[in-house]
């Protein structure tokens, strides 16, 4: 959401978020900005050594920096000194956004449809055209966007927010402080069919989705309900946009996945993993904690050791690729030819 | 949808679905469960030989098994004997879910918007905030979820169900007993542009989508309308989540696609094919019946023989991958070097 | 949208779109059709030499052709001669669709929810159940479909159309003559988190999405808002379905992307590029103008020269693939073995 909000004094920022302020505490800050786009009423941050050259050119009124850059930064304006400027920026961005969200109206929009037996906290906000089915639970400070659908007996924990157009289906549960982006579908049917005489007989999906606290789910991402048991996202899981989480998948705490990842049914992924964009994870396999998978890689088997894994066809000019791909199609033959040469050289 | 529903007696299950019951016909079943999660009021199934060890530990009140496991299973509780326990489970799950759906209210929710000339069967159910445009046809027993949009002159066949937030656009047609998950978009415009002086001129998409009976379409899956002719999904096609079906694609009967597959324009895919997750199918090619494509593979050319096809870069530790990828970039050169060695060895 | 509309005379078509008509100007045209599906009241086009054989069999009442095929085509019916039949067809399709859209009612549907301070052009059309938040701008001739959500202070330029179920979030802007398909989400939060003691701290996304004129965005495609600066799509960009555009990406004029592409954060893509389906573009890289990327390729580094690039594992029978993949896993070793052989052959 955009930066437009009431300006604040630097003193208010440091009072709320800590850090050592060097400079004019009364300076009025109107926006948070990148080093390149900042002006005299912007606060910016310098978190990477490679961007140090921008110290000389940025117009930011105040800079968030580490102690080692404090002196250089002071030469050009106000400074907030902190051990981790990127983390400080993260917290500043949230504090900034919270001030704006304070304006969200609590209560139920007149056009929303609320079922029977819904337990709705008085501080929750239900947007226009939202539909909350019978028996759902909507916790303290929850924000439900326009057109959201919360299914029967679903549970939305305190301070969780649903952007517009989220589907959170029947009997699924999410904990506190979650964030679901628009178009996310939690609790669609898993893809389950039994073959019979050349046809497919649908298996009804009778499980749910169980989601912990502090979980983010991206736009148009799908998390399917379990077949019999549940699909489970542990605390702190972060899913980007357009991700597929199939039925009965379990994802451990604080694992993050970039956009377009696909996880097939019953895969178990550990805690603190990093899954790169459009990576693909086979069904019924296990990935231990602290695994990193490069973008575009297909995890075909269990990964039982922590570490960094990749499987990507390197990009090249199309002409080179065609030559290499032609050889690749006969790679097995090439190995045989090398073996033959080795035999030849051995036998005098 | 969750397992919570009124309990049944084992006798009722066997009466409805057949199979040979050995044990207490009056046993009350409260849920269908996996072997691991089952309790004394659960019914479970054992379909794979490799799970046989679970016979000793499962707490299931009743087990669905093949005849060869009947005796072993009887030692520990009630048993339903059947030739195909997985199929029996599929049918049991549907029977179970049907009992729950009996509670869905027929008729039109007060907040839905129904256009002019809509032909609406009295047994159909139109959910809150749904919009049905002029001239649409809604068949017997159809269930339209919250916020669905059915376009003008669209046809929804008997007993087809749309979960919440489905878009089924103008003039498209689906047969009987279909199931569309949330966020599915049927009948968006195909991606058609004519190049003109470095720009793109849009080609309006004037075809429709024609879908047979018993077709399932997953959450956030897109099936585009044809440019002039139609996009066609035959009877029994099963599409998982986040799949892209471009304009003028034709998919044969009972073909199933796992999540994240992309099918480019005018591809023709046969009947009884299995397309693995995130596989990619080139436009304007043909795939015959009974083809299996591994997940993550790119079908660049027509496949004219039934069989199993793959094209996946194997995953490895990142360190190994980097070494192999470096060689791969010069694979053509490696082949030349082998050829040179062979020439050398030939000439004495 | 389907071809059903009032018929026209050939004379009207040529009057509107130009071209040289040879044949009966009074011929009544009821639909635009492919060569194969055309009948005596259809108009069709022949744009590719390889389809010339269809001249003998098509039943089209009128054919759009180049001058060199004019004589052959006249032998069988009416003809419109033009330099670029495919372009003519594109314009004809739009003219045809415009006539149908003339029937769209202007004004606000009774069930829509319009916020305070919305600037709404009297010729705009707001569909049923749409929600337009405070301060949004809706330009001349804009069409907003059913269930769309336009966020606070968002700007929709003249003649832009949103199909049903589009989310166009707070403070984002699109120019004139744009087209957004159903399920598209513009302005979801970018995926930004700062690591802190094994957890992720959310970075609020304070930028917007800025979209030029004549931009098309496909069904269920996501364009995230920037973290601090904006995400930018230049004039004429065309995005197919299920595409992910991460925060702070910039895409140049008239670049087109096929379905399922993923573009990671802060990537900069030039003008007039063609990105094939399911291609993946690394974050923070740069691609110059006039680059073509094959479908399924992963752009891992900047592409600084125009040209055509690929990186695809060739598909094969599964049996062959298994043999080649096994060798590929040891490709580095194979290169070492070749080097050893070369050394051996050198030393006598």
PDB file of N, CA and C in Angstrom, chain C residues 118-201:
ATOM      1  N   UNK C 118     -15.190   8.670  -5.270  1.00  0.00           N
ATOM      2  CA  UNK C 118     -14.827   7.983  -6.514  1.00  0.00           C
ATOM      3  C   UNK C 118     -15.156   8.890  -7.694  1.00  0.00           C
ATOM      4  N   UNK C 119     -14.200   9.063  -8.604  1.00  0.00           N
ATOM      5  CA  UNK C 119     -14.445   9.863  -9.806  1.00  0.00           C
ATOM      6  C   UNK C 119     -14.783   8.892 -10.930  1.00  0.00           C
ATOM      7  N   UNK C 120     -16.034   8.868 -11.286  1.00  0.00           N
ATOM      8  CA  UNK C 120     -16.576   7.834 -12.163  1.00  0.00           C
ATOM      9  C   UNK C 120     -17.128   8.492 -13.416  1.00  0.00           C
ATOM     10  N   UNK C 121     -16.523   8.176 -14.574  1.00  0.00           N
ATOM     11  CA  UNK C 121     -17.006   8.781 -15.823  1.00  0.00           C
ATOM     12  C   UNK C 121     -18.404   8.246 -16.144  1.00  0.00           C
ATOM     13  N   UNK C 122     -19.295   9.130 -16.599  1.00  0.00           N
ATOM     14  CA  UNK C 122     -20.683   8.683 -16.840  1.00  0.00           C
ATOM     15  C   UNK C 122     -20.794   7.597 -17.909  1.00  0.00           C
ATOM     16  N   UNK C 123     -19.816   7.452 -18.764  1.00  0.00           N
ATOM     17  CA  UNK C 123     -19.892   6.402 -19.793  1.00  0.00           C
ATOM     18  C   UNK C 123     -19.302   5.078 -19.308  1.00  0.00           C
ATOM     19  N   UNK C 124     -18.778   5.039 -18.098  1.00  0.00           N
ATOM     20  CA  UNK C 124     -18.218   3.785 -17.586  1.00  0.00           C
ATOM     21  C   UNK C 124     -19.337   2.835 -17.186  1.00  0.00           C
ATOM     22  N   UNK C 125     -18.989   1.539 -17.131  1.00  0.00           N
ATOM     23  CA  UNK C 125     -19.950   0.515 -16.737  1.00  0.00           C
ATOM     24  C   UNK C 125     -19.378  -0.271 -15.557  1.00  0.00           C
ATOM     25  N   UNK C 126     -20.111  -0.306 -14.458  1.00  0.00           N
ATOM     26  CA  UNK C 126     -19.665  -1.025 -13.255  1.00  0.00           C
ATOM     27  C   UNK C 126     -20.598  -2.203 -13.051  1.00  0.00           C
ATOM     28  N   UNK C 127     -20.049  -3.408 -13.122  1.00  0.00           N
ATOM     29  CA  UNK C 127     -20.854  -4.621 -13.116  1.00  0.00           C
ATOM     30  C   UNK C 127     -21.398  -4.976 -11.750  1.00  0.00           C
ATOM     31  N   UNK C 128     -22.233  -6.029 -11.710  1.00  0.00           N
ATOM     32  CA  UNK C 128     -22.850  -6.446 -10.460  1.00  0.00           C
ATOM     33  C   UNK C 128     -21.809  -6.859  -9.427  1.00  0.00           C
ATOM     34  N   UNK C 129     -22.043  -6.532  -8.188  1.00  0.00           N
ATOM     35  CA  UNK C 129     -21.228  -6.927  -7.039  1.00  0.00           C
ATOM     36  C   UNK C 129     -19.816  -6.338  -7.070  1.00  0.00           C
ATOM     37  N   UNK C 130     -19.531  -5.457  -7.994  1.00  0.00           N
ATOM     38  CA  UNK C 130     -18.200  -4.838  -7.991  1.00  0.00           C
ATOM     39  C   UNK C 130     -18.062  -3.922  -6.782  1.00  0.00           C
ATOM     40  N   UNK C 131     -16.809  -3.748  -6.326  1.00  0.00           N
ATOM     41  CA  UNK C 131     -16.527  -2.866  -5.198  1.00  0.00           C
ATOM     42  C   UNK C 131     -15.446  -1.873  -5.626  1.00  0.00           C
ATOM     43  N   UNK C 132     -15.784  -0.593  -5.593  1.00  0.00           N
ATOM     44  CA  UNK C 132     -14.831   0.459  -5.955  1.00  0.00           C
ATOM     45  C   UNK C 132     -14.558   1.267  -4.690  1.00  0.00           C
ATOM     46  N   UNK C 133     -13.312   1.243  -4.239  1.00  0.00           N
ATOM     47  CA  UNK C 133     -12.995   1.892  -2.959  1.00  0.00           C
ATOM     48  C   UNK C 133     -12.820   3.412  -3.100  1.00  0.00           C
ATOM     49  N   UNK C 134     -12.708   4.060  -1.959  1.00  0.00           N
ATOM     50  CA  UNK C 134     -12.670   5.521  -1.887  1.00  0.00           C
ATOM     51  C   UNK C 134     -11.599   6.132  -2.804  1.00  0.00           C
ATOM     52  N   UNK C 135     -11.996   7.152  -3.505  1.00  0.00           N
ATOM     53  CA  UNK C 135     -11.033   7.961  -4.237  1.00  0.00           C
ATOM     54  C   UNK C 135     -10.512   7.356  -5.525  1.00  0.00           C
ATOM     55  N   UNK C 136     -11.073   6.219  -5.939  1.00  0.00           N
ATOM     56  CA  UNK C 136     -10.616   5.630  -7.200  1.00  0.00           C
ATOM     57  C   UNK C 136     -11.066   6.490  -8.376  1.00  0.00           C
ATOM     58  N   UNK C 137     -10.347   6.350  -9.500  1.00  0.00           N
ATOM     59  CA  UNK C 137     -10.683   7.076 -10.723  1.00  0.00           C
ATOM     60  C   UNK C 137     -11.032   6.057 -11.799  1.00  0.00           C
ATOM     61  N   UNK C 138     -12.222   6.189 -12.385  1.00  0.00           N
ATOM     62  CA  UNK C 138     -12.681   5.260 -13.427  1.00  0.00           C
ATOM     63  C   UNK C 138     -12.972   6.092 -14.668  1.00  0.00           C
ATOM     64  N   UNK C 139     -12.163   5.894 -15.715  1.00  0.00           N
ATOM     65  CA  UNK C 139     -12.197   6.774 -16.875  1.00  0.00           C
ATOM     66  C   UNK C 139     -13.332   6.508 -17.845  1.00  0.00           C
ATOM     67  N   UNK C 140     -13.285   7.270 -18.940  1.00  0.00           N
ATOM     68  CA  UNK C 140     -14.300   7.201 -19.985  1.00  0.00           C
ATOM     69  C   UNK C 140     -14.375   5.805 -20.605  1.00  0.00           C
ATOM     70  N   UNK C 141     -15.580   5.299 -20.716  1.00  0.00           N
ATOM     71  CA  UNK C 141     -15.789   4.042 -21.420  1.00  0.00           C
ATOM     72  C   UNK C 141     -15.202   2.814 -20.746  1.00  0.00           C
ATOM     73  N   UNK C 142     -14.762   2.960 -19.512  1.00  0.00           N
ATOM     74  CA  UNK C 142     -14.205   1.804 -18.789  1.00  0.00           C
ATOM     75  C   UNK C 142     -15.316   0.792 -18.508  1.00  0.00           C
ATOM     76  N   UNK C 143     -14.968  -0.501 -18.605  1.00  0.00           N
ATOM     77  CA  UNK C 143     -15.914  -1.558 -18.242  1.00  0.00           C
ATOM     78  C   UNK C 143     -15.321  -2.361 -17.090  1.00  0.00           C
ATOM     79  N   UNK C 144     -16.026  -2.389 -15.981  1.00  0.00           N
ATOM     80  CA  UNK C 144     -15.595  -3.137 -14.789  1.00  0.00           C
ATOM     81  C   UNK C 144     -16.547  -4.318 -14.626  1.00  0.00           C
ATOM     82  N   UNK C 145     -16.011  -5.549 -14.670  1.00  0.00           N
ATOM     83  CA  UNK C 145     -16.852  -6.741 -14.640  1.00  0.00           C
ATOM     84  C   UNK C 145     -17.392  -7.057 -13.255  1.00  0.00           C
ATOM     85  N   UNK C 146     -18.200  -8.096 -13.219  1.00  0.00           N
ATOM     86  CA  UNK C 146     -18.799  -8.552 -11.967  1.00  0.00           C
ATOM     87  C   UNK C 146     -17.714  -8.892 -10.956  1.00  0.00           C
ATOM     88  N   UNK C 147     -17.967  -8.548  -9.683  1.00  0.00           N
ATOM     89  CA  UNK C 147     -17.099  -8.934  -8.569  1.00  0.00           C
ATOM     90  C   UNK C 147     -15.708  -8.327  -8.610  1.00  0.00           C
ATOM     91  N   UNK C 148     -15.445  -7.377  -9.486  1.00  0.00           N
ATOM     92  CA  UNK C 148     -14.114  -6.761  -9.466  1.00  0.00           C
ATOM     93  C   UNK C 148     -13.952  -5.926  -8.199  1.00  0.00           C
ATOM     94  N   UNK C 149     -12.693  -5.837  -7.759  1.00  0.00           N
ATOM     95  CA  UNK C 149     -12.370  -4.941  -6.655  1.00  0.00           C
ATOM     96  C   UNK C 149     -11.329  -3.932  -7.115  1.00  0.00           C
ATOM     97  N   UNK C 150     -11.691  -2.660  -7.105  1.00  0.00           N
ATOM     98  CA  UNK C 150     -10.752  -1.585  -7.434  1.00  0.00           C
ATOM     99  C   UNK C 150     -10.439  -0.864  -6.119  1.00  0.00           C
ATOM    100  N   UNK C 151      -9.156  -0.869  -5.743  1.00  0.00           N
ATOM    101  CA  UNK C 151      -8.754  -0.347  -4.439  1.00  0.00           C
ATOM    102  C   UNK C 151      -8.799   1.173  -4.360  1.00  0.00           C
ATOM    103  N   UNK C 152      -8.604   1.664  -3.157  1.00  0.00           N
ATOM    104  CA  UNK C 152      -8.653   3.105  -2.905  1.00  0.00           C
ATOM    105  C   UNK C 152      -7.611   3.833  -3.745  1.00  0.00           C
ATOM    106  N   UNK C 153      -8.020   4.926  -4.343  1.00  0.00           N
ATOM    107  CA  UNK C 153      -7.125   5.809  -5.096  1.00  0.00           C
ATOM    108  C   UNK C 153      -6.503   5.146  -6.315  1.00  0.00           C
ATOM    109  N   UNK C 154      -7.020   3.991  -6.721  1.00  0.00           N
ATOM    110  CA  UNK C 154      -6.526   3.371  -7.958  1.00  0.00           C
ATOM    111  C   UNK C 154      -7.046   4.147  -9.159  1.00  0.00           C
ATOM    112  N   UNK C 155      -6.337   4.038 -10.278  1.00  0.00           N
ATOM    113  CA  UNK C 155      -6.693   4.778 -11.493  1.00  0.00           C
ATOM    114  C   UNK C 155      -6.847   3.798 -12.655  1.00  0.00           C
ATOM    115  N   UNK C 156      -8.016   3.814 -13.280  1.00  0.00           N
ATOM    116  CA  UNK C 156      -8.288   2.964 -14.444  1.00  0.00           C
ATOM    117  C   UNK C 156      -8.517   3.893 -15.633  1.00  0.00           C
ATOM    118  N   UNK C 157      -7.582   3.867 -16.596  1.00  0.00           N
ATOM    119  CA  UNK C 157      -7.628   4.784 -17.726  1.00  0.00           C
ATOM    120  C   UNK C 157      -8.758   4.474 -18.704  1.00  0.00           C
ATOM    121  N   UNK C 158      -8.998   5.427 -19.581  1.00  0.00           N
ATOM    122  CA  UNK C 158     -10.133   5.359 -20.501  1.00  0.00           C
ATOM    123  C   UNK C 158     -10.128   4.078 -21.325  1.00  0.00           C
ATOM    124  N   UNK C 159     -11.327   3.498 -21.479  1.00  0.00           N
ATOM    125  CA  UNK C 159     -11.565   2.347 -22.352  1.00  0.00           C
ATOM    126  C   UNK C 159     -10.842   1.086 -21.904  1.00  0.00           C
ATOM    127  N   UNK C 160     -10.298   1.101 -20.718  1.00  0.00           N
ATOM    128  CA  UNK C 160      -9.739  -0.144 -20.171  1.00  0.00           C
ATOM    129  C   UNK C 160     -10.880  -1.009 -19.660  1.00  0.00           C
ATOM    130  N   UNK C 161     -10.703  -2.339 -19.824  1.00  0.00           N
ATOM    131  CA  UNK C 161     -11.749  -3.273 -19.413  1.00  0.00           C
ATOM    132  C   UNK C 161     -11.208  -4.264 -18.382  1.00  0.00           C
ATOM    133  N   UNK C 162     -11.983  -4.515 -17.364  1.00  0.00           N
ATOM    134  CA  UNK C 162     -11.679  -5.560 -16.393  1.00  0.00           C
ATOM    135  C   UNK C 162     -12.752  -6.631 -16.523  1.00  0.00           C
ATOM    136  N   UNK C 163     -12.350  -7.864 -16.848  1.00  0.00           N
ATOM    137  CA  UNK C 163     -13.299  -8.976 -16.851  1.00  0.00           C
ATOM    138  C   UNK C 163     -13.764  -9.229 -15.418  1.00  0.00           C
ATOM    139  N   UNK C 164     -14.630 -10.175 -15.234  1.00  0.00           N
ATOM    140  CA  UNK C 164     -15.118 -10.490 -13.885  1.00  0.00           C
ATOM    141  C   UNK C 164     -13.973 -10.912 -12.979  1.00  0.00           C
ATOM    142  N   UNK C 165     -14.074 -10.591 -11.681  1.00  0.00           N
ATOM    143  CA  UNK C 165     -13.153 -11.122 -10.667  1.00  0.00           C
ATOM    144  C   UNK C 165     -11.725 -10.624 -10.813  1.00  0.00           C
ATOM    145  N   UNK C 166     -11.540  -9.391 -11.185  1.00  0.00           N
ATOM    146  CA  UNK C 166     -10.200  -8.811 -11.202  1.00  0.00           C
ATOM    147  C   UNK C 166      -9.986  -8.028  -9.906  1.00  0.00           C
ATOM    148  N   UNK C 167      -8.774  -8.145  -9.347  1.00  0.00           N
ATOM    149  CA  UNK C 167      -8.395  -7.313  -8.208  1.00  0.00           C
ATOM    150  C   UNK C 167      -7.354  -6.295  -8.679  1.00  0.00           C
ATOM    151  N   UNK C 168      -7.681  -5.034  -8.537  1.00  0.00           N
ATOM    152  CA  UNK C 168      -6.765  -3.962  -8.932  1.00  0.00           C
ATOM    153  C   UNK C 168      -6.614  -3.092  -7.688  1.00  0.00           C
ATOM    154  N   UNK C 169      -5.503  -3.275  -7.002  1.00  0.00           N
ATOM    155  CA  UNK C 169      -5.422  -2.835  -5.607  1.00  0.00           C
ATOM    156  C   UNK C 169      -5.045  -1.360  -5.467  1.00  0.00           C
ATOM    157  N   UNK C 170      -5.071  -0.949  -4.236  1.00  0.00           N
ATOM    158  CA  UNK C 170      -4.911   0.438  -3.796  1.00  0.00           C
ATOM    159  C   UNK C 170      -3.769   1.173  -4.504  1.00  0.00           C
ATOM    160  N   UNK C 171      -4.100   2.341  -5.030  1.00  0.00           N
ATOM    161  CA  UNK C 171      -3.114   3.299  -5.534  1.00  0.00           C
ATOM    162  C   UNK C 171      -2.381   2.837  -6.786  1.00  0.00           C
ATOM    163  N   UNK C 172      -2.770   1.696  -7.362  1.00  0.00           N
ATOM    164  CA  UNK C 172      -2.154   1.269  -8.625  1.00  0.00           C
ATOM    165  C   UNK C 172      -2.827   2.013  -9.779  1.00  0.00           C
ATOM    166  N   UNK C 173      -2.134   2.018 -10.925  1.00  0.00           N
ATOM    167  CA  UNK C 173      -2.611   2.811 -12.052  1.00  0.00           C
ATOM    168  C   UNK C 173      -2.431   2.046 -13.345  1.00  0.00           C
ATOM    169  N   UNK C 174      -3.458   2.053 -14.198  1.00  0.00           N
ATOM    170  CA  UNK C 174      -3.330   1.507 -15.551  1.00  0.00           C
ATOM    171  C   UNK C 174      -3.831   2.553 -16.516  1.00  0.00           C
ATOM    172  N   UNK C 175      -3.183   2.614 -17.696  1.00  0.00           N
ATOM    173  CA  UNK C 175      -3.512   3.608 -18.703  1.00  0.00           C
ATOM    174  C   UNK C 175      -4.751   3.241 -19.502  1.00  0.00           C
ATOM    175  N   UNK C 176      -4.735   3.656 -20.765  1.00  0.00           N
ATOM    176  CA  UNK C 176      -5.916   3.516 -21.613  1.00  0.00           C
ATOM    177  C   UNK C 176      -5.895   2.196 -22.402  1.00  0.00           C
ATOM    178  N   UNK C 177      -7.101   1.769 -22.766  1.00  0.00           N
ATOM    179  CA  UNK C 177      -7.291   0.602 -23.635  1.00  0.00           C
ATOM    180  C   UNK C 177      -6.633  -0.663 -23.109  1.00  0.00           C
ATOM    181  N   UNK C 178      -6.497  -0.792 -21.815  1.00  0.00           N
ATOM    182  CA  UNK C 178      -5.968  -2.029 -21.238  1.00  0.00           C
ATOM    183  C   UNK C 178      -7.044  -3.094 -21.150  1.00  0.00           C
ATOM    184  N   UNK C 179      -6.600  -4.337 -20.912  1.00  0.00           N
ATOM    185  CA  UNK C 179      -7.545  -5.454 -20.756  1.00  0.00           C
ATOM    186  C   UNK C 179      -7.003  -6.388 -19.688  1.00  0.00           C
ATOM    187  N   UNK C 180      -7.769  -6.581 -18.629  1.00  0.00           N
ATOM    188  CA  UNK C 180      -7.376  -7.504 -17.560  1.00  0.00           C
ATOM    189  C   UNK C 180      -8.359  -8.662 -17.525  1.00  0.00           C
ATOM    190  N   UNK C 181      -7.825  -9.871 -17.623  1.00  0.00           N
ATOM    191  CA  UNK C 181      -8.680 -11.058 -17.601  1.00  0.00           C
ATOM    192  C   UNK C 181      -9.040 -11.455 -16.159  1.00  0.00           C
ATOM    193  N   UNK C 182      -9.988 -12.330 -16.055  1.00  0.00           N
ATOM    194  CA  UNK C 182     -10.518 -12.742 -14.737  1.00  0.00           C
ATOM    195  C   UNK C 182      -9.429 -13.324 -13.848  1.00  0.00           C
ATOM    196  N   UNK C 183      -9.502 -13.001 -12.578  1.00  0.00           N
ATOM    197  CA  UNK C 183      -8.581 -13.571 -11.606  1.00  0.00           C
ATOM    198  C   UNK C 183      -7.232 -12.883 -11.557  1.00  0.00           C
ATOM    199  N   UNK C 184      -6.990 -11.925 -12.455  1.00  0.00           N
ATOM    200  CA  UNK C 184      -5.731 -11.175 -12.386  1.00  0.00           C
ATOM    201  C   UNK C 184      -5.688 -10.387 -11.076  1.00  0.00           C
ATOM    202  N   UNK C 185      -4.500 -10.341 -10.476  1.00  0.00           N
ATOM    203  CA  UNK C 185      -4.316  -9.594  -9.225  1.00  0.00           C
ATOM    204  C   UNK C 185      -3.190  -8.588  -9.443  1.00  0.00           C
ATOM    205  N   UNK C 186      -3.537  -7.330  -9.507  1.00  0.00           N
ATOM    206  CA  UNK C 186      -2.545  -6.273  -9.670  1.00  0.00           C
ATOM    207  C   UNK C 186      -2.414  -5.543  -8.338  1.00  0.00           C
ATOM    208  N   UNK C 187      -1.200  -5.543  -7.803  1.00  0.00           N
ATOM    209  CA  UNK C 187      -0.981  -4.788  -6.571  1.00  0.00           C
ATOM    210  C   UNK C 187      -1.028  -5.601  -5.295  1.00  0.00           C
ATOM    211  N   UNK C 188      -0.909  -6.931  -5.418  1.00  0.00           N
ATOM    212  CA  UNK C 188      -0.684  -7.724  -4.207  1.00  0.00           C
ATOM    213  C   UNK C 188       0.674  -7.352  -3.618  1.00  0.00           C
ATOM    214  N   UNK C 189       0.869  -7.693  -2.360  1.00  0.00           N
ATOM    215  CA  UNK C 189       2.149  -7.370  -1.718  1.00  0.00           C
ATOM    216  C   UNK C 189       3.287  -8.146  -2.364  1.00  0.00           C
ATOM    217  N   UNK C 190       4.399  -7.468  -2.628  1.00  0.00           N
ATOM    218  CA  UNK C 190       5.610  -8.184  -2.986  1.00  0.00           C
ATOM    219  C   UNK C 190       6.059  -9.062  -1.835  1.00  0.00           C
ATOM    220  N   UNK C 191       6.937 -10.031  -2.156  1.00  0.00           N
ATOM    221  CA  UNK C 191       7.376 -11.046  -1.186  1.00  0.00           C
ATOM    222  C   UNK C 191       8.665 -10.547  -0.554  1.00  0.00           C
ATOM    223  N   UNK C 192       8.526  -9.825   0.556  1.00  0.00           N
ATOM    224  CA  UNK C 192       9.695  -9.223   1.172  1.00  0.00           C
ATOM    225  C   UNK C 192       9.735  -9.484   2.666  1.00  0.00           C
ATOM    226  N   UNK C 193      10.832 -10.081   3.120  1.00  0.00           N
ATOM    227  CA  UNK C 193      10.999 -10.408   4.531  1.00  0.00           C
ATOM    228  C   UNK C 193      12.459 -10.226   4.915  1.00  0.00           C
ATOM    229  N   UNK C 194      12.681  -9.741   6.107  1.00  0.00           N
ATOM    230  CA  UNK C 194      14.044  -9.655   6.636  1.00  0.00           C
ATOM    231  C   UNK C 194      14.244 -10.809   7.613  1.00  0.00           C
ATOM    232  N   UNK C 195      15.365 -11.557   7.469  1.00  0.00           N
ATOM    233  CA  UNK C 195      15.607 -12.659   8.409  1.00  0.00           C
ATOM    234  C   UNK C 195      16.036 -12.110   9.768  1.00  0.00           C
ATOM    235  N   UNK C 196      15.546 -12.731  10.833  1.00  0.00           N
ATOM    236  CA  UNK C 196      15.920 -12.302  12.182  1.00  0.00           C
ATOM    237  C   UNK C 196      15.785 -13.485  13.126  1.00  0.00           C
ATOM    238  N   UNK C 197      16.890 -13.969  13.595  1.00  0.00           N
ATOM    239  CA  UNK C 197      16.919 -15.077  14.550  1.00  0.00           C
ATOM    240  C   UNK C 197      16.098 -16.267  14.067  1.00  0.00           C
ATOM    241  N   UNK C 198      16.312 -16.648  12.815  1.00  0.00           N
ATOM    242  CA  UNK C 198      15.659 -17.838  12.275  1.00  0.00           C
ATOM    243  C   UNK C 198      14.215 -17.649  11.876  1.00  0.00           C
ATOM    244  N   UNK C 199      13.721 -16.419  12.006  1.00  0.00           N
ATOM    245  CA  UNK C 199      12.352 -16.127  11.593  1.00  0.00           C
ATOM    246  C   UNK C 199      12.387 -15.099  10.472  1.00  0.00           C
ATOM    247  N   UNK C 200      11.195 -14.781   9.957  1.00  0.00           N
ATOM    248  CA  UNK C 200      11.070 -13.787   8.897  1.00  0.00           C
ATOM    249  C   UNK C 200      10.258 -12.614   9.412  1.00  0.00           C
ATOM    250  N   UNK C 201      10.783 -11.415   9.249  1.00  0.00           N
ATOM    251  CA  UNK C 201      10.010 -10.220   9.606  1.00  0.00           C
ATOM    252  C   UNK C 201       9.509  -9.570   8.322  1.00  0.00           C
TER     253      UNK C 201
END
